[in-house]
Structure formats: C-alpha cells, structure tokens
C-alpha cells in the first residue's frame, strides 16, 4: 500500500541544479532517503533524513546536495547543486519504517524493509 512517486529528473549541463521530489502515500513521511545507481555501478546511498530531522550525506555529495522534507505534504526533496557528470544516475526515493544505518562518512545503507520509488533519471553533461 506504500507508494513513492518521484519527479524532477532531467538532463542538465555540468554546474547546473535540479530539485527532485518524492511524494509518499500510505506512509508517514519519516526516515526518508535518496539513493542512486549509475550504469555498471553499485547502488549507493546519497542522503537520508531521520524522523527527528537529522540529515546525513554521502561524502561525494556533501556540500552540494540538500535533503529536506515537508511532513504536511508528505513530500521529501533533494536539492542538487553544482552537478557533475559523476552524478549521472537513476535516483530513487526510499522509505525506511525503522531507521537508517549510516556508513562511516555519512552515506545511508539500504537494508531490511525498504520501500522504493520508480526512479527518476538525472543526466549531467560536460
């Protein structure tokens, strides 16, 4: 019954910005996160936000990406600035009913019961 719908992916030039959104249905907006997977690469955690509002970021995006939430709208956002070609990937919204495991450095880990969105493509050209 949980549904996550992402939007905002696009093709941009290096240095540009995008804002992704994720609307959650059948789920209270808490313990949300963003993950990405590039062709030929392993899926990696990008950012997470806990129920108390605390955020974590992967070292590769720290300082450039910002995760936020609007609990009234049951929506989570990922503001991406200073985009690089290395950021090109399919971005997935994720909901964790329990709590996020955080790797050293800050990246969230997807384990246990995780709900996933359909993904939205982000392409950054040189």
Short mmCIF file of C-alpha atoms in Angstrom, two decimals:
data_model
loop_
_atom_site.label_atom_id
_atom_site.label_comp_id
_atom_site.label_asym_id
_atom_site.label_seq_id
_atom_site.Cartn_x
_atom_site.Cartn_y
_atom_site.Cartn_z
CA UNK A 1 0.00 0.00 0.00
CA UNK A 2 3.03 2.25 0.29
CA UNK A 3 3.71 4.22 -2.86
CA UNK A 4 6.55 6.63 -3.54
CA UNK A 5 6.41 8.81 -6.64
CA UNK A 6 9.49 10.76 -7.70
CA UNK A 7 9.75 13.65 -10.12
CA UNK A 8 12.26 16.25 -11.19
CA UNK A 9 14.88 14.28 -13.08
CA UNK A 10 16.24 15.94 -16.20
CA UNK A 11 19.27 16.46 -18.40
CA UNK A 12 21.46 19.39 -17.37
CA UNK A 13 24.94 20.70 -18.00
CA UNK A 14 27.75 20.43 -15.53
CA UNK A 15 27.37 23.04 -12.82
CA UNK A 16 23.60 23.14 -13.08
CA UNK A 17 20.96 22.42 -10.46
CA UNK A 18 17.93 20.21 -10.09
CA UNK A 19 15.39 19.56 -7.37
CA UNK A 20 13.91 16.11 -7.03
CA UNK A 21 10.68 15.47 -5.18
CA UNK A 22 9.12 12.35 -3.71
CA UNK A 23 5.50 12.15 -2.62
CA UNK A 24 4.69 9.32 -0.22
CA UNK A 25 1.28 7.66 0.00
CA UNK A 26 0.27 5.17 2.66
CA UNK A 27 3.31 6.12 4.71
CA UNK A 28 4.12 8.80 7.23
CA UNK A 29 6.95 10.89 5.89
CA UNK A 30 9.85 9.96 8.14
CA UNK A 31 13.17 8.17 7.78
CA UNK A 32 13.32 9.02 4.10
CA UNK A 33 16.29 8.80 1.79
CA UNK A 34 17.67 9.11 -1.71
CA UNK A 35 19.77 6.51 -3.50
CA UNK A 36 21.24 6.40 -6.98
CA UNK A 37 22.57 3.84 -9.41
CA UNK A 38 24.65 4.53 -12.49
CA UNK A 39 25.06 2.00 -15.33
CA UNK A 40 27.60 -0.62 -14.34
CA UNK A 41 27.83 0.74 -10.81
CA UNK A 42 26.53 -0.42 -7.47
CA UNK A 43 23.57 1.36 -5.96
CA UNK A 44 24.74 3.88 -3.41
CA UNK A 45 23.14 5.91 -0.71
CA UNK A 46 23.09 9.64 -1.37
CA UNK A 47 21.26 11.27 1.52
CA UNK A 48 18.85 10.49 4.32
CA UNK A 49 16.68 12.33 6.79
CA UNK A 50 15.56 10.87 10.10
CA UNK A 51 12.22 11.32 11.82
CA UNK A 52 13.77 13.99 14.03
CA UNK A 53 15.03 15.90 11.01
CA UNK A 54 18.69 14.95 11.24
CA UNK A 55 20.34 14.56 7.84
CA UNK A 56 23.25 12.53 6.51
CA UNK A 57 25.08 12.75 3.20
CA UNK A 58 27.47 10.63 1.22
CA UNK A 59 30.91 12.26 1.09
CA UNK A 60 30.66 12.57 -2.69
CA UNK A 61 27.64 14.90 -2.46
CA UNK A 62 28.17 16.56 0.90
CA UNK A 63 28.07 20.31 0.49
CA UNK A 64 26.34 20.13 -2.88
CA UNK A 65 23.08 18.26 -2.15
CA UNK A 66 20.44 19.05 0.44
CA UNK A 67 17.66 16.74 1.59
CA UNK A 68 14.56 18.22 3.18
CA UNK A 69 11.01 17.24 3.97
CA UNK A 70 7.56 18.76 4.24
CA UNK A 71 5.66 16.46 6.57
CA UNK A 72 2.38 18.28 5.97
CA UNK A 73 2.64 17.46 2.27
CA UNK A 74 4.23 14.06 2.90
CA UNK A 75 6.96 15.06 0.49
CA UNK A 76 10.74 14.73 0.51
CA UNK A 77 13.06 16.79 -1.65
CA UNK A 78 16.62 16.56 -2.87
CA UNK A 79 18.14 19.84 -3.95
CA UNK A 80 21.17 19.17 -6.14
CA UNK A 81 23.59 21.99 -6.89
CA UNK A 82 26.93 22.11 -8.69
CA UNK A 83 26.07 18.95 -10.56
CA UNK A 84 28.88 16.93 -12.09
CA UNK A 85 28.90 14.22 -14.77
CA UNK A 86 29.67 11.74 -11.98
CA UNK A 87 26.19 12.48 -10.59
CA UNK A 88 24.55 10.93 -13.66
CA UNK A 89 22.35 8.09 -12.42
CA UNK A 90 18.85 6.87 -11.79
CA UNK A 91 17.77 8.40 -8.49
CA UNK A 92 15.41 6.50 -6.21
CA UNK A 93 13.39 7.71 -3.29
CA UNK A 94 13.32 5.33 -0.34
CA UNK A 95 11.32 4.99 2.85
CA UNK A 96 12.61 3.12 5.89
CA UNK A 97 9.98 2.18 8.52
CA UNK A 98 12.68 1.62 11.15
CA UNK A 99 15.87 3.69 10.98
CA UNK A 100 18.76 4.25 8.63
CA UNK A 101 22.10 2.57 9.02
CA UNK A 102 24.80 5.09 8.23
CA UNK A 103 28.19 4.17 6.84
CA UNK A 104 31.32 5.90 8.06
CA UNK A 105 31.35 9.16 6.18
CA UNK A 106 27.57 9.58 6.19
CA UNK A 107 26.05 7.54 3.35
CA UNK A 108 22.82 5.68 4.22
CA UNK A 109 22.62 1.93 3.69
CA UNK A 110 19.60 0.15 2.20
CA UNK A 111 18.81 -2.92 4.27
CA UNK A 112 15.75 -4.54 5.75
CA UNK A 113 12.27 -3.48 4.74
CA UNK A 114 12.73 -0.58 2.35
CA UNK A 115 10.07 0.93 0.13
CA UNK A 116 11.25 2.26 -3.22
CA UNK A 117 10.02 4.73 -5.78
CA UNK A 118 10.12 4.10 -9.51
CA UNK A 119 13.20 6.22 -10.06
CA UNK A 120 13.89 9.42 -11.96
CA UNK A 121 16.79 9.86 -14.37
CA UNK A 122 19.38 12.57 -13.84
CA UNK A 123 21.88 13.16 -16.63
CA UNK A 124 24.70 15.67 -16.33
CA UNK A 125 26.68 16.50 -19.45
CA UNK A 126 30.09 18.12 -19.73
#
